[in-house]
Amino acid sequence: MARLGILLSGRGSNFIAIADHIASGKLKAEIAIVISNRGDAPGIEVARQRGLHAVVIPSKGLTREAHDAQIIAALQSAKVDLICLAGYMRLLSPAFVRAFPQRIINIHPSLLPAFPGLEAQKQALEYGAKITGCTVHFVDEDLDHGPIILQRAVQVLDEDDVSSLSARILHEEHLAYSEAIAMVINGDCEIRGRCVKKSPRQR
Amino acid sequence: MARLGILLSGRGSNFIAIADHIASGKLKAEIAIVISNRGDAPGIEVARQRGLHAVVIPSKGLTREAHDAQIIAALQSAKVDLICLAGYMRLLSPAFVRAFPQRIINIHPSLLPAFPGLEAQKQALEYGAKITGCTVHFVDEDLDHGPIILQRAVQVLDEDDVSSLSARILHEEHLAYSEAIAMVINGDCEIRGRCVKKSPRQR
């Protein structure tokens, strides 16, 4: 059974969706550790309530490298196979990315490369996009940039505000993230250059 | 009946789709003039075969401004209500854009703002995008940038090459362009900032 490490900074709605998919048997994996950089993240409280191994590693007073070293050690000690960023609001240091090659994935609320960075839903509305969505991708050393595992499209409606659009995208995120995790841990896909393709045995 | 001016440089497949939608009664408009900057554009021959007013205005030896002035004069003389770029491979001068405010539209084979410029389908494949599509937008003075009228999404398949992906996107372009033209000439939408919204009477 693949062991997942979850990193979050807030409510962790994508973490909860992953945990629900595991609990219902839709996703065959186990959550080995949930780490937050913030002690007050609602997601870490949910992890504790569900009896998961929940760890707070505050970044205050530490360099990025020193903080990341503590997180890397915790993930290694939990023997994780795949690290899932779920609203983790810190950039990973190059050393972190190199410690888990092709083993860190993230979800972003837009169809990358459109609208990278913060407030992607607001960016899409302000641009006047008619279609946006979400992207699950491997994490590399550049922000919102690594090879894309899957994307799901969402229509922008005339009456949308940031809240209504974000809610519809989030619904797709919750489906997309578990689907992408299954693809990666089952070996259904492989990275070629910056493209993610089905593995030969899946074709 | 709204009068369309079409500008093309090549086969003009989007022009042909528009003409077909008009011929079948699906789009209530008439093509007042078809202009090509290239005498050998297959699209201009199709226009002639269909008995449309087809004009070649070569750019050779002219500055962009002088060439555009001839095209502006031809469009004004044909009393066009809306100008549709259909594979017109030249940048419009600011004077051209200002001569027809909010009256020039273009179609681009990606979900803008992703993959602007040339070879958008190849860009999407090389980026490893899983969803791309097409965008119909008003033309402003920046390349592939004006307010978006509508977009249609297209899945990228593992086995796609530029040719197969371009063909699937083109199928959506042919539907999207006539739909967008109808929205504009029927007054179903209005530009607010850089967003295109349904007109109040349409809501």
XYZ file of C-alpha atoms in Angstrom, chain A residues 40-179:
140
model
C -3.496 26.695 13.793
C -4.204 25.058 10.404
C -7.724 23.552 10.600
C -6.482 20.690 8.417
C -4.059 19.467 11.085
C -6.905 19.304 13.621
C -8.943 17.208 11.170
C -5.928 14.899 10.760
C -5.733 14.424 14.543
C -9.498 13.790 14.788
C -9.142 11.070 12.180
C -6.336 9.427 14.134
C -3.673 10.208 11.536
C -0.041 10.918 12.372
C -0.210 14.745 12.442
C 2.879 16.875 12.922
C 3.342 20.643 13.165
C 6.749 21.940 12.086
C 6.743 25.728 12.503
C 8.984 27.722 10.208
C 9.375 30.695 12.533
C 12.977 31.675 13.091
C 14.287 29.070 10.640
C 15.794 29.542 7.202
C 13.851 27.834 4.416
C 16.608 25.235 4.180
C 16.607 24.480 7.914
C 12.794 24.236 7.990
C 12.705 22.039 4.894
C 15.400 19.792 6.440
C 13.075 19.079 9.373
C 10.187 18.304 7.028
C 12.356 16.081 4.833
C 13.464 14.150 7.933
C 9.848 13.705 9.093
C 8.752 12.483 5.644
C 11.689 10.073 5.396
C 11.051 8.768 8.877
C 7.395 8.149 7.883
C 8.674 6.229 4.808
C 6.420 8.080 2.381
C 6.206 7.002 -1.249
C 4.506 10.168 -2.514
C 4.211 13.693 -1.125
C 0.985 15.588 -1.845
C 0.929 19.362 -1.343
C -2.573 20.355 -0.274
C -2.641 24.095 0.158
C 0.922 24.216 1.463
C 1.699 27.919 1.292
C 5.472 27.769 1.191
C 7.886 27.387 -1.691
C 9.934 24.207 -1.482
C 13.712 24.605 -1.454
C 15.663 22.955 -4.305
C 17.054 20.493 -1.722
C 13.493 19.409 -0.837
C 12.603 18.824 -4.502
C 15.830 16.888 -5.063
C 15.256 14.741 -1.951
C 12.109 13.232 -3.510
C 12.637 13.152 -7.284
C 9.316 12.831 -9.164
C 7.688 12.057 -5.809
C 6.079 15.418 -5.003
C 2.799 16.505 -6.566
C 0.677 19.628 -6.221
C -2.741 20.844 -7.305
C -3.328 24.331 -8.688
C -6.724 25.990 -9.337
C -6.225 26.883 -13.014
C -5.366 25.243 -16.315
C -1.610 25.833 -16.174
C 0.329 27.533 -17.737
C -2.546 30.053 -17.463
C -2.857 31.894 -14.129
C 0.077 30.568 -12.073
C 0.758 31.856 -8.574
C -1.634 33.196 -5.971
C -5.359 33.877 -6.468
C -5.591 31.932 -9.721
C -9.396 32.059 -9.687
C -9.362 35.863 -9.300
C -6.791 36.120 -12.080
C -9.065 34.079 -14.386
C -12.097 36.254 -13.614
C -10.171 39.476 -14.130
C -8.733 38.208 -17.409
C -12.248 37.410 -18.614
C -11.465 33.727 -19.229
C -14.492 31.618 -20.181
C -12.837 28.316 -19.275
C -10.484 27.664 -16.402
C -10.033 24.579 -14.209
C -7.444 22.769 -12.140
C -4.103 21.084 -12.735
C -2.345 18.280 -10.836
C 1.364 18.370 -11.597
C 4.711 17.087 -10.412
C 6.624 19.710 -8.471
C 9.913 20.915 -9.886
C 12.081 23.813 -8.770
C 9.938 26.436 -10.558
C 6.569 27.637 -9.239
C 3.509 25.897 -10.742
C 5.644 24.526 -13.521
C 6.351 20.769 -13.360
C 5.002 18.049 -15.684
C 1.187 17.914 -15.747
C -0.490 14.668 -14.663
C -4.044 15.746 -15.377
C -6.295 18.745 -15.801
C -10.031 19.265 -15.482
C -11.873 22.157 -17.162
C -14.465 24.388 -15.481
C -16.731 26.915 -17.231
C -16.641 30.486 -15.977
C -20.191 31.857 -15.704
C -21.180 35.491 -16.218
C -22.499 35.678 -12.684
C -19.403 34.135 -11.057
C -17.477 35.845 -8.303
C -14.246 34.505 -6.792
C -16.173 32.520 -4.220
C -18.589 30.751 -6.601
C -15.893 30.032 -9.195
C -13.471 28.755 -6.540
C -16.156 26.416 -5.181
C -16.809 24.865 -8.611
C -13.087 24.477 -9.284
C -12.593 22.956 -5.815
C -15.204 20.309 -6.600
C -13.093 19.280 -9.613
C -9.876 19.480 -7.579
C -11.231 16.933 -5.118
C -11.884 14.478 -7.952
C -8.705 15.254 -9.873
C -6.264 14.919 -6.995
C -7.222 11.372 -5.999
C -7.344 10.313 -9.650
